[in-house]
Amino acid sequence: GEDVEQSLFLSVREGDSSVINCTYTDSSSTYLYWYKQEPGAGLQLLTYIFSNMDMKQDQRLTVLLNKKDKHLSLRIADTQTGDSAIYFCAEKDSSYKLIFGSGTRLLVRP
Amino acid sequence: DTGVSQNPRHKITKRGQNVTFRCDPISEHNRLYWYRQTLGQGPEFLTYFQNEAQLEKSRLLSDRFSAERPKGSFSTLEIQRTEQGDSAMYLCASSPGGERAEQYFGPGTRLTVT
């Protein structure tokens, strides 16, 4: 079945770059998404990438997609303390529902 | 505010009681989704609607759960005879039509069953 996996935790210093990684199993996924969740809040859509692209940049965010290895990454440049949150990778299946990973908790140290 | 809204934000109930949650999607979004999120996990799909039609239900959605979307606007999720295992955050999302169909989430309803 479909599965999305992420590492659990990442700690970086303020001003450094953060890279959050994700692997997925459904090779037919057409879109992949990154969401951010702050404590007690819903999910905020950060960015998405279409499966025929290998890179997408949006201000401080860069998404890289390696479709052969089914690997997705999110790079946050110049990470700030306000970026501390849980980041979820998700793939869209053929019926439009999203399959989420367990999330990566990003801690930004001052 | 034109985002997805959910009510109530928090609900504490005793085991065995019924609860109902409401979701108001972004207007003009024809798809509406319900997810459940437990501590330390990502959201898990429960069900989704295209307009008023409920098109898919997860195996997670037991007979005690029912969802409706009358007239294709707001949606309700009802849980009957709540159990402690139902304690979770219930998230609603909506999306426009089309293949890209990015989903926008509401703030969630946190349910605690005592």
PDB file of C-alpha atoms in Angstrom:
ATOM      1  CA  GLY A   1       0.000   0.000   0.000  1.00  0.00           C
ATOM      2  CA  GLU A   2       0.937   3.643  -0.039  1.00  0.00           C
ATOM      3  CA  ASP A   3       3.383   4.819   2.582  1.00  0.00           C
ATOM      4  CA  VAL A   4       5.250   8.047   3.263  1.00  0.00           C
ATOM      5  CA  GLU A   5       8.253   8.134   5.576  1.00  0.00           C
ATOM      6  CA  GLN A   6      10.119  11.013   7.176  1.00  0.00           C
ATOM      7  CA  SER A   7      12.852  11.373   9.757  1.00  0.00           C
ATOM      8  CA  LEU A   8      11.442  12.412  13.126  1.00  0.00           C
ATOM      9  CA  PHE A   9      13.584  15.310  14.213  1.00  0.00           C
ATOM     10  CA  LEU A  10      15.941  17.986  12.902  1.00  0.00           C
ATOM     11  CA  SER A  11      17.776  20.664  14.863  1.00  0.00           C
ATOM     12  CA  VAL A  12      19.518  23.589  13.162  1.00  0.00           C
ATOM     13  CA  ARG A  13      21.022  26.909  14.169  1.00  0.00           C
ATOM     14  CA  GLU A  14      19.242  30.116  13.214  1.00  0.00           C
ATOM     15  CA  GLY A  15      20.502  31.375   9.849  1.00  0.00           C
ATOM     16  CA  ASP A  16      21.577  27.925   8.624  1.00  0.00           C
ATOM     17  CA  SER A  17      19.740  25.938   5.954  1.00  0.00           C
ATOM     18  CA  SER A  18      17.398  23.094   6.921  1.00  0.00           C
ATOM     19  CA  VAL A  19      16.811  20.060   4.742  1.00  0.00           C
ATOM     20  CA  ILE A  20      13.854  17.807   5.512  1.00  0.00           C
ATOM     21  CA  ASN A  21      13.664  14.510   3.656  1.00  0.00           C
ATOM     22  CA  CYS A  22      10.771  12.259   2.698  1.00  0.00           C
ATOM     23  CA  THR A  23      10.337   8.995   0.798  1.00  0.00           C
ATOM     24  CA  TYR A  24       7.097   7.757  -0.715  1.00  0.00           C
ATOM     25  CA  THR A  25       5.986   4.536  -2.341  1.00  0.00           C
ATOM     26  CA  ASP A  26       3.223   5.367  -4.824  1.00  0.00           C
ATOM     27  CA  SER A  27       4.953   5.886  -8.172  1.00  0.00           C
ATOM     28  CA  SER A  28       1.677   7.072  -9.712  1.00  0.00           C
ATOM     29  CA  SER A  29       1.493  10.121  -7.420  1.00  0.00           C
ATOM     30  CA  THR A  30       1.121  13.202  -9.588  1.00  0.00           C
ATOM     31  CA  TYR A  31       1.517  15.844  -6.902  1.00  0.00           C
ATOM     32  CA  LEU A  32       3.531  15.951  -3.699  1.00  0.00           C
ATOM     33  CA  TYR A  33       3.047  18.520  -0.958  1.00  0.00           C
ATOM     34  CA  TRP A  34       4.750  20.047   2.035  1.00  0.00           C
ATOM     35  CA  TYR A  35       2.690  21.268   4.983  1.00  0.00           C
ATOM     36  CA  LYS A  36       3.712  23.044   8.200  1.00  0.00           C
ATOM     37  CA  GLN A  37       1.949  22.556  11.525  1.00  0.00           C
ATOM     38  CA  GLU A  38       2.511  24.733  14.576  1.00  0.00           C
ATOM     39  CA  PRO A  39       1.456  23.540  18.055  1.00  0.00           C
ATOM     40  CA  GLY A  40      -2.317  23.203  18.423  1.00  0.00           C
ATOM     41  CA  ALA A  41      -2.979  24.453  14.893  1.00  0.00           C
ATOM     42  CA  GLY A  42      -4.141  23.037  11.587  1.00  0.00           C
ATOM     43  CA  LEU A  43      -1.867  22.408   8.627  1.00  0.00           C
ATOM     44  CA  GLN A  44      -0.569  25.231   6.487  1.00  0.00           C
ATOM     45  CA  LEU A  45       0.186  24.416   2.854  1.00  0.00           C
ATOM     46  CA  LEU A  46       3.753  25.534   2.115  1.00  0.00           C
ATOM     47  CA  THR A  47       4.357  24.337  -1.401  1.00  0.00           C
ATOM     48  CA  TYR A  48       3.758  21.480  -3.824  1.00  0.00           C
ATOM     49  CA  ILE A  49       5.510  19.961  -6.811  1.00  0.00           C
ATOM     50  CA  PHE A  50       4.175  18.212  -9.875  1.00  0.00           C
ATOM     51  CA  SER A  51       5.768  14.837 -10.542  1.00  0.00           C
ATOM     52  CA  ASN A  52       7.214  15.834 -13.932  1.00  0.00           C
ATOM     53  CA  MET A  53       9.344  18.523 -12.255  1.00  0.00           C
ATOM     54  CA  ASP A  54      12.561  17.884 -10.372  1.00  0.00           C
ATOM     55  CA  MET A  55      12.862  21.222  -8.609  1.00  0.00           C
ATOM     56  CA  LYS A  56      10.662  24.076  -7.501  1.00  0.00           C
ATOM     57  CA  GLN A  57      11.769  27.246  -5.723  1.00  0.00           C
ATOM     58  CA  ASP A  58       9.486  29.557  -3.797  1.00  0.00           C
ATOM     59  CA  GLN A  59      11.274  32.334  -1.871  1.00  0.00           C
ATOM     60  CA  ARG A  60      13.223  30.601   0.947  1.00  0.00           C
ATOM     61  CA  LEU A  61      11.815  27.170   0.078  1.00  0.00           C
ATOM     62  CA  THR A  62      13.311  24.763  -2.454  1.00  0.00           C
ATOM     63  CA  VAL A  63      11.693  21.421  -3.208  1.00  0.00           C
ATOM     64  CA  LEU A  64      13.721  18.683  -4.881  1.00  0.00           C
ATOM     65  CA  LEU A  65      12.085  15.579  -6.333  1.00  0.00           C
ATOM     66  CA  ASN A  66      13.935  12.425  -7.353  1.00  0.00           C
ATOM     67  CA  LYS A  67      11.172  10.395  -8.956  1.00  0.00           C
ATOM     68  CA  LYS A  68      13.392   7.390  -9.650  1.00  0.00           C
ATOM     69  CA  ASP A  69      14.237   7.012  -5.944  1.00  0.00           C
ATOM     70  CA  LYS A  70      10.814   8.333  -4.810  1.00  0.00           C
ATOM     71  CA  HIS A  71      12.608  10.894  -2.661  1.00  0.00           C
ATOM     72  CA  LEU A  72      11.382  14.391  -1.886  1.00  0.00           C
ATOM     73  CA  SER A  73      13.174  17.079   0.082  1.00  0.00           C
ATOM     74  CA  LEU A  74      12.355  20.535   1.398  1.00  0.00           C
ATOM     75  CA  ARG A  75      15.188  23.010   1.892  1.00  0.00           C
ATOM     76  CA  ILE A  76      14.544  26.104   3.986  1.00  0.00           C
ATOM     77  CA  ALA A  77      17.188  28.776   3.465  1.00  0.00           C
ATOM     78  CA  ASP A  78      18.179  31.162   6.286  1.00  0.00           C
ATOM     79  CA  THR A  79      16.100  29.255   8.830  1.00  0.00           C
ATOM     80  CA  GLN A  80      14.435  31.456  11.455  1.00  0.00           C
ATOM     81  CA  THR A  81      13.056  30.643  14.916  1.00  0.00           C
ATOM     82  CA  GLY A  82       9.556  31.119  13.474  1.00  0.00           C
ATOM     83  CA  ASP A  83      10.224  28.124  11.224  1.00  0.00           C
ATOM     84  CA  SER A  84      10.208  25.818  14.272  1.00  0.00           C
ATOM     85  CA  ALA A  85       7.251  23.507  13.680  1.00  0.00           C
ATOM     86  CA  ILE A  86       6.371  20.036  12.402  1.00  0.00           C
ATOM     87  CA  TYR A  87       6.701  19.575   8.648  1.00  0.00           C
ATOM     88  CA  PHE A  88       4.634  16.980   6.815  1.00  0.00           C
ATOM     89  CA  CYS A  89       5.257  15.519   3.419  1.00  0.00           C
ATOM     90  CA  ALA A  90       2.164  14.195   1.600  1.00  0.00           C
ATOM     91  CA  GLU A  91       1.399  12.459  -1.658  1.00  0.00           C
ATOM     92  CA  LYS A  92      -1.902  12.673  -3.502  1.00  0.00           C
ATOM     93  CA  ASP A  93      -3.318   9.335  -4.484  1.00  0.00           C
ATOM     94  CA  SER A  94      -5.502   8.631  -7.495  1.00  0.00           C
ATOM     95  CA  SER A  95      -8.678   9.422  -5.555  1.00  0.00           C
ATOM     96  CA  TYR A  96      -7.460  12.873  -4.442  1.00  0.00           C
ATOM     97  CA  LYS A  97      -6.939  12.046  -0.780  1.00  0.00           C
ATOM     98  CA  LEU A  98      -3.563  12.865   0.785  1.00  0.00           C
ATOM     99  CA  ILE A  99      -1.288  10.279   2.372  1.00  0.00           C
ATOM    100  CA  PHE A 100       0.878  11.929   5.034  1.00  0.00           C
ATOM    101  CA  GLY A 101       4.139  11.018   6.667  1.00  0.00           C
ATOM    102  CA  SER A 102       4.491  11.141  10.453  1.00  0.00           C
ATOM    103  CA  GLY A 103       6.103  14.552  10.309  1.00  0.00           C
ATOM    104  CA  THR A 104       9.565  15.976  11.007  1.00  0.00           C
ATOM    105  CA  ARG A 105       9.893  18.224  14.020  1.00  0.00           C
ATOM    106  CA  LEU A 106      12.207  21.127  13.184  1.00  0.00           C
ATOM    107  CA  LEU A 107      13.833  22.937  16.085  1.00  0.00           C
ATOM    108  CA  VAL A 108      15.672  26.168  15.306  1.00  0.00           C
ATOM    109  CA  ARG A 109      18.225  27.147  17.950  1.00  0.00           C
ATOM    110  CA  PRO A 110      19.017  30.850  18.391  1.00  0.00           C
TER     111      PRO A 110
ATOM    112  CA  ASP B   1     -11.512  35.448   6.948  1.00  0.00           C
ATOM    113  CA  THR B   2     -12.088  33.284   3.888  1.00  0.00           C
ATOM    114  CA  GLY B   3     -10.250  30.168   5.104  1.00  0.00           C
ATOM    115  CA  VAL B   4     -11.681  26.849   6.278  1.00  0.00           C
ATOM    116  CA  SER B   5     -13.399  27.136   9.642  1.00  0.00           C
ATOM    117  CA  GLN B   6     -14.263  24.405  12.120  1.00  0.00           C
ATOM    118  CA  ASN B   7     -16.468  24.390  15.194  1.00  0.00           C
ATOM    119  CA  PRO B   8     -16.087  23.753  18.006  1.00  0.00           C
ATOM    120  CA  ARG B   9     -12.332  24.054  18.433  1.00  0.00           C
ATOM    121  CA  HIS B  10     -12.344  21.859  21.513  1.00  0.00           C
ATOM    122  CA  LYS B  11     -14.826  19.269  22.757  1.00  0.00           C
ATOM    123  CA  ILE B  12     -14.658  17.249  25.953  1.00  0.00           C
ATOM    124  CA  THR B  13     -17.228  14.511  26.270  1.00  0.00           C
ATOM    125  CA  LYS B  14     -17.910  11.455  28.363  1.00  0.00           C
ATOM    126  CA  ARG B  15     -17.571   8.001  26.876  1.00  0.00           C
ATOM    127  CA  GLY B  16     -20.822   6.893  25.282  1.00  0.00           C
ATOM    128  CA  GLN B  17     -22.028  10.364  24.344  1.00  0.00           C
ATOM    129  CA  ASN B  18     -22.592  11.547  20.771  1.00  0.00           C
ATOM    130  CA  VAL B  19     -20.682  14.500  19.337  1.00  0.00           C
ATOM    131  CA  THR B  20     -21.028  16.501  16.126  1.00  0.00           C
ATOM    132  CA  PHE B  21     -18.429  18.713  14.476  1.00  0.00           C
ATOM    133  CA  ARG B  22     -18.957  21.258  11.751  1.00  0.00           C
ATOM    134  CA  CYS B  23     -16.713  22.364   8.899  1.00  0.00           C
ATOM    135  CA  ASP B  24     -17.243  25.360   6.640  1.00  0.00           C
ATOM    136  CA  PRO B  25     -15.003  25.094   3.576  1.00  0.00           C
ATOM    137  CA  ILE B  26     -13.633  27.874   1.437  1.00  0.00           C
ATOM    138  CA  SER B  27     -16.558  29.018  -0.688  1.00  0.00           C
ATOM    139  CA  GLU B  28     -16.308  27.822  -4.298  1.00  0.00           C
ATOM    140  CA  HIS B  29     -14.304  24.737  -3.225  1.00  0.00           C
ATOM    141  CA  ASN B  30     -16.268  21.703  -4.303  1.00  0.00           C
ATOM    142  CA  ARG B  31     -14.210  19.038  -2.517  1.00  0.00           C
ATOM    143  CA  LEU B  32     -14.234  18.625   1.246  1.00  0.00           C
ATOM    144  CA  TYR B  33     -12.167  16.151   3.269  1.00  0.00           C
ATOM    145  CA  TRP B  34     -12.113  14.908   6.855  1.00  0.00           C
ATOM    146  CA  TYR B  35      -8.914  13.632   8.483  1.00  0.00           C
ATOM    147  CA  ARG B  36      -8.058  12.445  11.971  1.00  0.00           C
ATOM    148  CA  GLN B  37      -4.719  13.160  13.647  1.00  0.00           C
ATOM    149  CA  THR B  38      -3.456  11.526  16.804  1.00  0.00           C
ATOM    150  CA  LEU B  39      -0.462  12.691  18.814  1.00  0.00           C
ATOM    151  CA  GLY B  40       2.841  12.275  17.025  1.00  0.00           C
ATOM    152  CA  GLN B  41       1.255  11.148  13.766  1.00  0.00           C
ATOM    153  CA  GLY B  42       0.328  12.701  10.466  1.00  0.00           C
ATOM    154  CA  PRO B  43      -3.317  13.166   9.507  1.00  0.00           C
ATOM    155  CA  GLU B  44      -5.157  10.034   8.357  1.00  0.00           C
ATOM    156  CA  PHE B  45      -7.890  10.245   5.773  1.00  0.00           C
ATOM    157  CA  LEU B  46     -11.456   9.536   6.912  1.00  0.00           C
ATOM    158  CA  THR B  47     -13.760  10.557   4.077  1.00  0.00           C
ATOM    159  CA  TYR B  48     -14.306  13.036   1.275  1.00  0.00           C
ATOM    160  CA  PHE B  49     -17.101  14.754  -0.607  1.00  0.00           C
ATOM    161  CA  GLN B  50     -17.362  16.171  -4.065  1.00  0.00           C
ATOM    162  CA  ASN B  51     -20.194  18.657  -3.757  1.00  0.00           C
ATOM    163  CA  GLU B  52     -22.845  16.789  -1.758  1.00  0.00           C
ATOM    164  CA  ALA B  53     -21.751  13.284  -2.806  1.00  0.00           C
ATOM    165  CA  GLN B  54     -19.650  11.266  -0.360  1.00  0.00           C
ATOM    166  CA  LEU B  55     -17.205   9.559  -2.714  1.00  0.00           C
ATOM    167  CA  GLU B  56     -14.857   7.644  -0.462  1.00  0.00           C
ATOM    168  CA  LYS B  57     -14.736   6.407   3.126  1.00  0.00           C
ATOM    169  CA  SER B  58     -11.709   4.987   4.927  1.00  0.00           C
ATOM    170  CA  ARG B  59     -11.761   1.716   6.836  1.00  0.00           C
ATOM    171  CA  LEU B  60     -11.051   3.953   9.863  1.00  0.00           C
ATOM    172  CA  LEU B  61     -14.599   5.285   9.588  1.00  0.00           C
ATOM    173  CA  SER B  62     -16.488   2.741  11.668  1.00  0.00           C
ATOM    174  CA  ASP B  63     -20.284   2.477  11.762  1.00  0.00           C
ATOM    175  CA  ARG B  64     -20.291   4.935  14.663  1.00  0.00           C
ATOM    176  CA  PHE B  65     -19.047   7.698  12.376  1.00  0.00           C
ATOM    177  CA  SER B  66     -21.207   9.491   9.846  1.00  0.00           C
ATOM    178  CA  ALA B  67     -20.525  12.515   7.703  1.00  0.00           C
ATOM    179  CA  GLU B  68     -22.825  14.648   5.634  1.00  0.00           C
ATOM    180  CA  ARG B  69     -22.542  17.579   3.319  1.00  0.00           C
ATOM    181  CA  PRO B  70     -26.061  18.737   2.549  1.00  0.00           C
ATOM    182  CA  LYS B  71     -26.305  21.110  -0.411  1.00  0.00           C
ATOM    183  CA  GLY B  72     -22.583  20.784  -1.031  1.00  0.00           C
ATOM    184  CA  SER B  73     -21.619  23.568   1.373  1.00  0.00           C
ATOM    185  CA  PHE B  74     -20.744  22.946   5.046  1.00  0.00           C
ATOM    186  CA  SER B  75     -20.177  19.441   6.365  1.00  0.00           C
ATOM    187  CA  THR B  76     -20.814  17.708   9.671  1.00  0.00           C
ATOM    188  CA  LEU B  77     -19.030  14.738  11.197  1.00  0.00           C
ATOM    189  CA  GLU B  78     -20.923  12.869  13.895  1.00  0.00           C
ATOM    190  CA  ILE B  79     -19.478  10.261  16.230  1.00  0.00           C
ATOM    191  CA  GLN B  80     -21.992   8.155  18.110  1.00  0.00           C
ATOM    192  CA  ARG B  81     -21.296   6.327  21.385  1.00  0.00           C
ATOM    193  CA  THR B  82     -17.824   7.859  21.682  1.00  0.00           C
ATOM    194  CA  GLU B  83     -14.944   5.743  22.953  1.00  0.00           C
ATOM    195  CA  GLN B  84     -11.664   6.855  24.503  1.00  0.00           C
ATOM    196  CA  GLY B  85      -9.873   5.784  21.334  1.00  0.00           C
ATOM    197  CA  ASP B  86     -11.797   8.476  19.443  1.00  0.00           C
ATOM    198  CA  SER B  87      -9.780  11.169  21.242  1.00  0.00           C
ATOM    199  CA  ALA B  88      -7.888  12.973  18.491  1.00  0.00           C
ATOM    200  CA  MET B  89      -7.755  16.139  16.414  1.00  0.00           C
ATOM    201  CA  TYR B  90     -10.342  16.097  13.622  1.00  0.00           C
ATOM    202  CA  LEU B  91      -9.231  18.149  10.657  1.00  0.00           C
ATOM    203  CA  CYS B  92     -11.286  19.360   7.741  1.00  0.00           C
ATOM    204  CA  ALA B  93      -9.822  20.478   4.422  1.00  0.00           C
ATOM    205  CA  SER B  94     -11.256  21.779   1.180  1.00  0.00           C
ATOM    206  CA  SER B  95      -9.919  22.002  -2.340  1.00  0.00           C
ATOM    207  CA  PRO B  96     -10.987  23.384  -5.681  1.00  0.00           C
ATOM    208  CA  GLY B  97     -11.699  21.030  -8.520  1.00  0.00           C
ATOM    209  CA  GLY B  98      -9.028  19.973 -10.964  1.00  0.00           C
ATOM    210  CA  GLU B  99      -6.068  17.652 -10.879  1.00  0.00           C
ATOM    211  CA  ARG B 100      -3.775  19.782  -8.736  1.00  0.00           C
ATOM    212  CA  ALA B 101      -6.366  19.973  -5.983  1.00  0.00           C
ATOM    213  CA  GLU B 102      -4.193  21.345  -3.182  1.00  0.00           C
ATOM    214  CA  GLN B 103      -5.989  21.024   0.137  1.00  0.00           C
ATOM    215  CA  TYR B 104      -6.431  23.858   2.609  1.00  0.00           C
ATOM    216  CA  PHE B 105      -6.942  22.856   6.200  1.00  0.00           C
ATOM    217  CA  GLY B 106      -9.012  24.313   8.988  1.00  0.00           C
ATOM    218  CA  PRO B 107      -7.713  24.722  12.563  1.00  0.00           C
ATOM    219  CA  GLY B 108      -9.211  21.392  13.658  1.00  0.00           C
ATOM    220  CA  THR B 109     -11.494  20.231  16.447  1.00  0.00           C
ATOM    221  CA  ARG B 110      -9.726  18.570  19.362  1.00  0.00           C
ATOM    222  CA  LEU B 111     -11.885  15.850  20.883  1.00  0.00           C
ATOM    223  CA  THR B 112     -11.180  14.452  24.329  1.00  0.00           C
ATOM    224  CA  VAL B 113     -13.262  11.491  25.481  1.00  0.00           C
ATOM    225  CA  THR B 114     -13.104  10.899  29.230  1.00  0.00           C
TER     226      THR B 114
END
